[in-house]
Tab-separated table of N, CA and C in Angstrom:
chain	number	residue	atom	x	y	z
X	1	MET	N	-10.707	-1.821	3.630
X	1	MET	CA	-9.746	-1.377	4.081
X	1	MET	C	-9.526	-0.829	5.457
X	2	LEU	N	-10.923	-1.135	6.053
X	2	LEU	CA	-10.904	-0.972	7.242
X	2	LEU	C	-10.193	-2.313	8.273
X	3	THR	N	-10.136	-3.088	7.570
X	3	THR	CA	-9.007	-4.175	7.814
X	3	THR	C	-7.753	-3.992	8.516
X	4	LEU	N	-7.177	-2.792	7.506
X	4	LEU	CA	-5.809	-2.391	8.043
X	4	LEU	C	-5.473	-1.907	8.924
X	5	GLU	N	-6.649	-1.733	10.034
X	5	GLU	CA	-6.351	-0.843	11.457
X	5	GLU	C	-5.798	-1.973	12.022
X	6	ASN	N	-5.996	-3.193	12.136
X	6	ASN	CA	-5.352	-4.189	13.099
X	6	ASN	C	-4.337	-4.873	12.334
X	7	PHE	N	-3.247	-5.002	12.461
X	7	PHE	CA	-2.250	-5.768	12.054
X	7	PHE	C	-1.568	-5.558	10.362
X	8	PRO	N	-1.510	-4.347	10.059
X	8	PRO	CA	-1.235	-3.777	8.438
X	8	PRO	C	0.014	-4.815	8.049
X	9	GLN	N	1.128	-5.025	8.991
X	9	GLN	CA	2.214	-6.000	8.433
X	9	GLN	C	1.694	-7.438	7.640
X	10	ARG	N	0.617	-7.692	8.356
X	10	ARG	CA	0.418	-9.280	7.334
X	10	ARG	C	0.134	-9.152	6.144
X	11	CYS	N	-0.135	-7.749	5.588
X	11	CYS	CA	0.145	-7.815	4.266
X	11	CYS	C	1.056	-8.014	3.463
X	12	SER	N	1.097	-8.560	2.296
X	12	SER	CA	2.642	-8.981	1.726
X	12	SER	C	2.937	-7.429	0.829
X	13	LEU	N	4.198	-7.336	0.681
X	13	LEU	CA	5.209	-6.340	0.382
X	13	LEU	C	4.700	-6.131	-0.822
X	14	ALA	N	4.604	-5.187	-1.833
X	14	ALA	CA	3.947	-4.972	-3.048
X	14	ALA	C	5.342	-4.838	-3.752
X	15	ILE	N	5.133	-5.508	-5.289
X	15	ILE	CA	6.355	-5.273	-6.047
X	15	ILE	C	6.781	-4.198	-6.033
X	16	GLU	N	6.239	-3.030	-6.241
X	16	GLU	CA	6.823	-1.757	-5.853
X	16	GLU	C	8.193	-1.026	-5.022
X	17	SER	N	7.752	-1.979	-4.109
X	17	SER	CA	8.484	-1.796	-2.789
X	17	SER	C	9.935	-2.399	-3.519
X	18	LYS	N	10.288	-3.140	-4.396
X	18	LYS	CA	12.030	-3.444	-4.769
X	18	LYS	C	12.501	-2.648	-5.208
X	19	TYR	N	11.770	-1.522	-6.544
X	19	TYR	CA	12.524	-0.084	-6.594
X	19	TYR	C	11.714	0.991	-6.289
X	20	MET	N	11.445	1.261	-5.266
X	20	MET	CA	10.885	2.508	-4.942
X	20	MET	C	11.616	2.907	-3.486
X	21	GLY	N	12.242	1.697	-2.692
X	21	GLY	CA	12.972	2.417	-1.890
X	21	GLY	C	12.615	2.511	-0.295
X	22	ILE	N	10.989	2.297	-0.643
X	22	ILE	CA	10.497	2.149	0.815
X	22	ILE	C	9.231	1.083	0.679
X	23	GLU	N	8.982	0.723	2.247
X	23	GLU	CA	8.076	-0.365	2.061
X	23	GLU	C	6.711	-0.138	1.823
X	24	VAL	N	6.738	-0.673	0.653
X	24	VAL	CA	4.551	-0.361	-0.214
X	24	VAL	C	4.149	-1.533	-0.025
X	25	ARG	N	3.007	-2.005	0.713
X	25	ARG	CA	2.344	-3.144	1.050
X	25	ARG	C	1.058	-2.811	0.209
X	26	GLN	N	0.501	-3.924	0.015
X	26	GLN	CA	-0.678	-4.340	-0.939
X	26	GLN	C	-1.691	-5.187	-0.305
X	27	LEU	N	-3.227	-5.031	-0.489
X	27	LEU	CA	-3.578	-5.696	-0.084
X	27	LEU	C	-4.893	-5.587	-1.149
X	28	LEU	N	-5.294	-7.642	-1.055
X	28	LEU	CA	-6.294	-7.520	-2.039
X	28	LEU	C	-7.889	-7.214	-1.990
X	29	TYR	N	-8.520	-6.604	-2.422
X	29	TYR	CA	-9.949	-6.393	-2.235
X	29	TYR	C	-10.976	-6.663	-3.503
X	30	GLN	N	-11.415	-8.077	-3.064
X	30	GLN	CA	-12.428	-8.645	-4.282
X	30	GLN	C	-11.836	-9.250	-5.571
X	31	LYS	N	-10.803	-9.406	-5.020
X	31	LYS	CA	-9.945	-10.361	-5.850
X	31	LYS	C	-9.431	-9.396	-7.267
X	32	GLN	N	-9.824	-8.199	-7.312
X	32	GLN	CA	-9.510	-7.640	-8.286
X	32	GLN	C	-8.850	-5.873	-8.222
X	33	PHE	N	-9.108	-5.639	-7.163
X	33	PHE	CA	-8.247	-4.535	-6.676
X	33	PHE	C	-6.957	-4.427	-5.810
X	34	LEU	N	-6.367	-3.714	-6.207
X	34	LEU	CA	-4.997	-3.641	-5.287
X	34	LEU	C	-5.109	-2.253	-4.555
X	35	ILE	N	-5.048	-2.436	-2.790
X	35	ILE	CA	-4.479	-1.239	-2.291
X	35	ILE	C	-3.463	-1.018	-2.063
X	36	LEU	N	-2.754	-0.298	-2.278
X	36	LEU	CA	-1.222	-0.163	-1.886
X	36	LEU	C	-1.149	1.048	-1.042
X	37	PHE	N	-0.616	0.668	0.091
X	37	PHE	CA	-0.060	1.424	1.353
X	37	PHE	C	1.006	1.519	1.915
X	38	THR	N	1.707	2.441	3.164
X	38	THR	CA	2.691	2.234	3.747
X	38	THR	C	2.401	2.336	5.192
X	39	VAL	N	3.080	1.850	6.304
X	39	VAL	CA	2.827	1.846	7.190
X	39	VAL	C	3.835	3.129	8.126
X	40	GLN	N	3.318	4.125	9.085
X	40	GLN	CA	4.342	4.705	9.528
X	40	GLN	C	4.091	4.120	11.153
X	41	ASN	N	5.371	3.214	11.803
X	41	ASN	CA	5.579	3.024	13.172
X	41	ASN	C	5.520	4.073	13.946
X	42	LEU	N	4.477	4.216	15.276
X	42	LEU	CA	4.722	5.949	15.477
X	42	LEU	C	5.526	5.072	17.149
X	43	GLY	N	5.303	3.937	17.615
X	43	GLY	CA	5.898	3.418	18.886
X	43	GLY	C	5.423	1.912	18.774
X	44	GLU	N	5.881	0.629	19.870
X	44	GLU	CA	5.491	-0.422	19.685
X	44	GLU	C	4.511	-1.047	19.279
X	45	GLU	N	3.783	-0.658	19.650
X	45	GLU	CA	1.824	-1.243	19.399
X	45	GLU	C	1.015	-0.299	18.461
X	46	GLU	N	1.585	1.643	18.162
X	46	GLU	CA	1.122	2.105	17.490
X	46	GLU	C	1.766	2.490	16.174
X	47	GLY	N	0.505	2.777	14.910
X	47	GLY	CA	1.106	3.056	13.712
X	47	GLY	C	-0.408	4.259	13.006
X	48	VAL	N	0.215	4.812	11.867
X	48	VAL	CA	-0.241	4.949	11.190
X	48	VAL	C	-0.732	4.439	9.773
X	49	VAL	N	-1.488	3.930	9.041
X	49	VAL	CA	-1.897	3.424	7.891
X	49	VAL	C	-2.006	4.563	6.530
X	50	TYR	N	-1.029	5.048	5.550
X	50	TYR	CA	-1.487	5.706	4.439
X	50	TYR	C	-1.819	4.897	3.242
X	51	ILE	N	-2.820	5.265	2.669
X	51	ILE	CA	-3.518	4.340	1.486
X	51	ILE	C	-3.029	5.602	0.667
X	52	HIS	N	-2.034	4.959	-0.584
X	52	HIS	CA	-1.741	5.809	-1.395
X	52	HIS	C	-2.808	5.745	-2.758
X	53	ARG	N	-2.615	4.274	-3.141
X	53	ARG	CA	-3.591	4.036	-4.538
X	53	ARG	C	-4.317	3.150	-4.182
X	54	VAL	N	-5.472	2.804	-4.675
X	54	VAL	CA	-6.596	1.827	-4.980
X	54	VAL	C	-6.636	1.742	-6.853
X	55	ARG	N	-5.905	0.398	-7.195
X	55	ARG	CA	-5.923	0.500	-8.904
X	55	ARG	C	-6.516	-1.048	-8.700
X	56	HIS	N	-7.106	-1.115	-10.054
X	56	HIS	CA	-7.576	-2.418	-10.848
X	56	HIS	C	-6.286	-3.608	-10.962
X	57	GLY	N	-6.344	-4.581	-10.598
X	57	GLY	CA	-5.458	-5.527	-11.189
X	57	GLY	C	-5.421	-5.596	-12.488
X	58	SER	N	-5.552	-5.024	-13.466
X	58	SER	CA	-5.479	-4.856	-15.067
X	58	SER	C	-4.779	-3.768	-14.964
X	59	GLN	N	-4.640	-2.641	-14.173
X	59	GLN	CA	-3.883	-1.707	-14.218
X	59	GLN	C	-2.365	-2.000	-14.453
X	60	GLN	N	-1.114	-1.262	-15.187
X	60	GLN	CA	-0.069	-1.265	-15.035
X	60	GLN	C	0.425	-1.038	-13.354
X	61	ARG	N	1.482	-1.785	-13.005
X	61	ARG	CA	2.088	-1.405	-11.942
X	61	ARG	C	2.915	-0.181	-12.174
X	62	LEU	N	2.755	0.469	-10.349
X	62	LEU	CA	3.830	2.008	-10.963
X	62	LEU	C	4.761	2.063	-10.853
X	63	GLU	N	5.338	2.959	-11.835
X	63	GLU	CA	6.979	2.880	-11.969
X	63	GLU	C	7.807	3.767	-11.332
X	64	ASN	N	7.191	4.736	-10.338
X	64	ASN	CA	8.049	5.126	-9.949
X	64	ASN	C	7.411	5.908	-8.284
X	65	ILE	N	8.222	6.625	-7.659
X	65	ILE	CA	7.699	6.907	-6.301
X	65	ILE	C	6.552	7.791	-6.347
X	66	GLN	N	6.702	8.994	-7.324
X	66	GLN	CA	5.815	10.094	-7.602
X	66	GLN	C	4.826	9.563	-7.662
X	67	ASP	N	4.602	8.443	-8.571
X	67	ASP	CA	3.070	7.998	-9.026
X	67	ASP	C	2.360	7.225	-8.195
X	68	LEU	N	3.126	6.909	-6.683
X	68	LEU	CA	2.448	5.898	-5.893
X	68	LEU	C	1.764	7.519	-4.850
X	69	LEU	N	3.455	8.292	-4.353
X	69	LEU	CA	3.181	9.052	-3.537
X	69	LEU	C	2.316	10.475	-4.201
X	70	GLY	N	2.522	10.987	-5.145
X	70	GLY	CA	1.849	12.160	-6.036
X	70	GLY	C	2.430	13.360	-5.306
X	71	ASP	N	1.415	14.098	-5.125
X	71	ASP	CA	1.688	15.510	-4.160
X	71	ASP	C	2.020	15.735	-2.722
X	72	GLU	N	2.340	13.777	-2.232
X	72	GLU	CA	2.781	14.077	-0.855
X	72	GLU	C	3.950	13.823	-0.452
X	73	LEU	N	5.085	14.346	-1.883
X	73	LEU	CA	6.254	14.582	-1.552
X	73	LEU	C	6.882	15.342	-1.417
């Protein structure tokens, strides 16, 4: 997860982005875990990465934004 500090946009968009209306990215970790995160840009070269969920690849995809963000809404 620490690699997200540099160039988090290099990670592909998660399938959840299509129906959640926000840009959710994913990082594959150890070929079995998906790290789902969003990036809030603060400036041209600055931003904050929010890691929302780490799930096993065999788990079902998230179905709504509440599953992703939980109490953060």
